[in-house]
């Protein structure tokens, strides 16, 4: 199994565990949209995404990112 597949499997397992122990929601940041959609489809609790595609239950949009206002180093 490729590293990315192993990490995706672990993330899904951890998400299920967190739901089972009582978490009321999860935030997924900067993961592939297909993986976020899979997590959202498997869990009953709300999944909030930050840069994780549109197939989650809610999204955080950072105004500066949305408008492209960043400091270039």
XYZ file of N, CA and C in Angstrom:
219
model
N 0.852 -1.179 0.000
C 0.000 0.000 0.000
C 0.902 1.248 0.000
N 0.533 2.226 -0.796
C 1.292 3.469 -0.856
C 1.122 4.268 0.430
N 2.074 5.129 0.680
C 2.043 5.943 1.898
C 0.768 6.774 1.994
N 0.352 7.394 0.887
C -0.851 8.219 0.903
C -2.087 7.397 1.266
N -2.154 6.181 0.747
C -3.282 5.304 1.056
C -3.282 4.902 2.524
N -2.097 4.624 3.066
C -1.982 4.281 4.479
C -2.411 5.450 5.370
N -1.977 6.656 5.000
C -2.345 7.840 5.775
C -3.843 8.105 5.694
N -4.434 7.896 4.531
C -5.879 8.083 4.371
C -6.648 7.075 5.220
N -6.198 5.826 5.192
C -6.845 4.787 5.998
C -6.761 5.128 7.482
N -5.599 5.591 7.935
C -5.407 5.966 9.335
C -6.298 7.140 9.709
N -6.415 8.133 8.827
C -7.264 9.294 9.102
C -8.718 8.865 9.269
N -9.185 7.980 8.401
C -10.568 7.503 8.488
C -10.778 6.700 9.768
N -9.832 5.841 10.109
C -9.938 5.076 11.356
C -9.973 6.000 12.564
N -9.089 7.001 12.583
C -9.046 7.948 13.693
C -10.340 8.758 13.781
N -10.879 9.144 12.637
C -12.132 9.904 12.625
C -13.266 9.083 13.222
N -13.335 7.813 12.864
C -14.359 6.934 13.447
C -14.174 6.809 14.956
N -12.939 6.663 15.386
C -12.652 6.551 16.817
C -13.063 7.821 17.559
N -12.733 8.968 17.005
C -13.109 10.233 17.633
C -14.629 10.372 17.743
N -15.329 9.961 16.692
C -16.794 9.995 16.741
C -17.313 9.070 17.844
N -16.740 7.883 17.933
C -17.178 6.902 18.923
C -16.965 7.377 20.359
N -15.896 8.137 20.594
C -15.632 8.578 21.962
C -16.342 9.886 22.310
N -17.117 10.422 21.359
C -17.979 11.548 21.694
C -17.682 12.889 21.065
N -16.750 12.968 20.143
C -16.520 14.257 19.467
C -17.795 14.684 18.746
N -18.083 15.965 18.796
C -19.315 16.458 18.178
C -19.105 16.943 16.753
N -17.850 17.131 16.333
C -17.539 17.507 14.957
C -16.033 17.352 14.748
N -15.620 17.408 13.488
C -14.201 17.340 13.137
C -13.876 18.440 12.134
N -12.661 18.945 12.226
C -12.155 19.900 11.246
C -11.048 19.202 10.469
N -11.166 19.193 9.157
C -10.149 18.624 8.272
C -9.528 19.761 7.479
N -8.224 19.906 7.610
C -7.545 21.007 6.935
C -6.542 20.488 5.921
N -6.654 21.040 4.715
C -5.678 20.812 3.644
C -5.464 19.329 3.358
N -6.567 18.624 3.110
C -6.484 17.231 2.676
C -7.211 17.125 1.338
N -6.949 16.081 0.573
C -7.611 15.935 -0.729
C -9.141 15.926 -0.583
N -9.800 16.579 -1.505
C -11.262 16.686 -1.467
C -11.939 15.320 -1.476
N -11.385 14.371 -2.201
C -12.001 13.040 -2.249
C -11.935 12.347 -0.891
N -10.853 12.549 -0.168
C -10.715 11.961 1.164
C -11.672 12.641 2.143
N -11.763 13.951 2.085
C -12.693 14.672 2.958
C -14.124 14.220 2.701
N -14.483 14.037 1.441
C -15.831 13.576 1.090
C -16.077 12.173 1.646
N -15.075 11.325 1.593
C -15.222 9.964 2.126
C -15.450 9.999 3.631
N -14.668 10.802 4.343
C -14.846 10.934 5.790
C -16.240 11.468 6.098
N -16.650 12.508 5.391
C -17.969 13.100 5.621
C -19.087 12.101 5.333
N -18.893 11.242 4.348
C -19.897 10.251 4.002
C -19.996 9.108 4.996
N -18.910 8.838 5.724
C -18.894 7.716 6.653
C -19.291 8.087 8.083
N -19.115 9.349 8.451
C -19.393 9.748 9.827
C -20.752 10.433 9.941
N -21.310 10.388 11.137
C -22.594 11.037 11.390
C -22.419 12.457 11.908
N -21.241 12.753 12.488
C -20.996 14.089 13.025
C -20.608 15.036 11.889
N -20.815 16.339 12.078
C -20.457 17.303 11.032
C -18.945 17.360 10.791
N -18.580 17.457 9.526
C -17.187 17.602 9.119
C -17.026 19.001 8.525
N -16.105 19.770 9.100
C -15.828 21.124 8.631
C -14.491 21.092 7.907
N -14.444 21.675 6.732
C -13.227 21.672 5.938
C -12.576 23.031 5.860
N -11.255 23.004 5.850
C -10.456 24.195 5.547
C -9.552 23.770 4.401
N -9.917 24.145 3.205
C -9.141 23.728 2.037
C -9.260 22.237 1.775
N -10.449 21.676 2.032
C -10.648 20.236 1.885
C -11.800 19.911 0.935
N -12.103 20.797 0.027
C -13.150 20.538 -0.957
C -14.537 20.905 -0.466
N -15.500 20.763 -1.347
C -16.856 21.199 -1.076
C -17.825 20.119 -0.643
N -17.376 18.906 -0.441
C -18.286 17.806 -0.090
C -18.320 17.537 1.410
N -17.984 18.543 2.208
C -18.058 18.431 3.659
C -19.298 19.181 4.136
N -19.567 19.121 5.441
C -20.795 19.728 5.966
C -20.703 21.238 6.121
N -19.528 21.768 6.239
C -19.324 23.205 6.368
C -17.890 23.539 6.021
N -17.642 24.824 5.770
C -16.298 25.227 5.379
C -15.890 26.495 6.112
N -14.596 26.589 6.358
C -13.997 27.804 6.882
C -13.291 28.473 5.703
N -13.620 29.703 5.463
C -12.934 30.467 4.419
C -12.198 31.612 5.097
N -10.891 31.642 4.949
C -10.082 32.705 5.528
C -10.074 33.862 4.532
N -10.560 35.003 4.985
C -10.737 36.155 4.110
C -9.455 36.519 3.362
N -8.346 36.568 4.066
C -7.093 36.938 3.411
C -6.710 35.928 2.323
N -6.930 34.657 2.575
C -6.651 33.635 1.560
C -7.587 33.793 0.365
N -8.867 34.010 0.657
C -9.860 34.136 -0.388
C -9.554 35.312 -1.320
N -9.081 36.416 -0.729
C -8.789 37.614 -1.511
C -7.354 37.665 -2.032
N -6.540 36.681 -1.637
C -5.158 36.664 -2.104
C -4.273 37.669 -1.419
N -4.660 38.109 -0.229
C -3.876 39.078 0.519
C -2.887 38.308 1.401
N -1.669 38.179 0.921
C -0.659 37.436 1.677
C 0.651 38.186 1.622
N 1.479 37.922 2.610
C 2.843 38.478 2.594
C 3.712 37.503 1.829
N 4.439 38.020 0.906
C 5.376 37.170 0.146
C 6.754 37.319 0.778
N 7.345 36.191 1.089
C 8.659 36.209 1.730
C 9.711 35.801 0.721
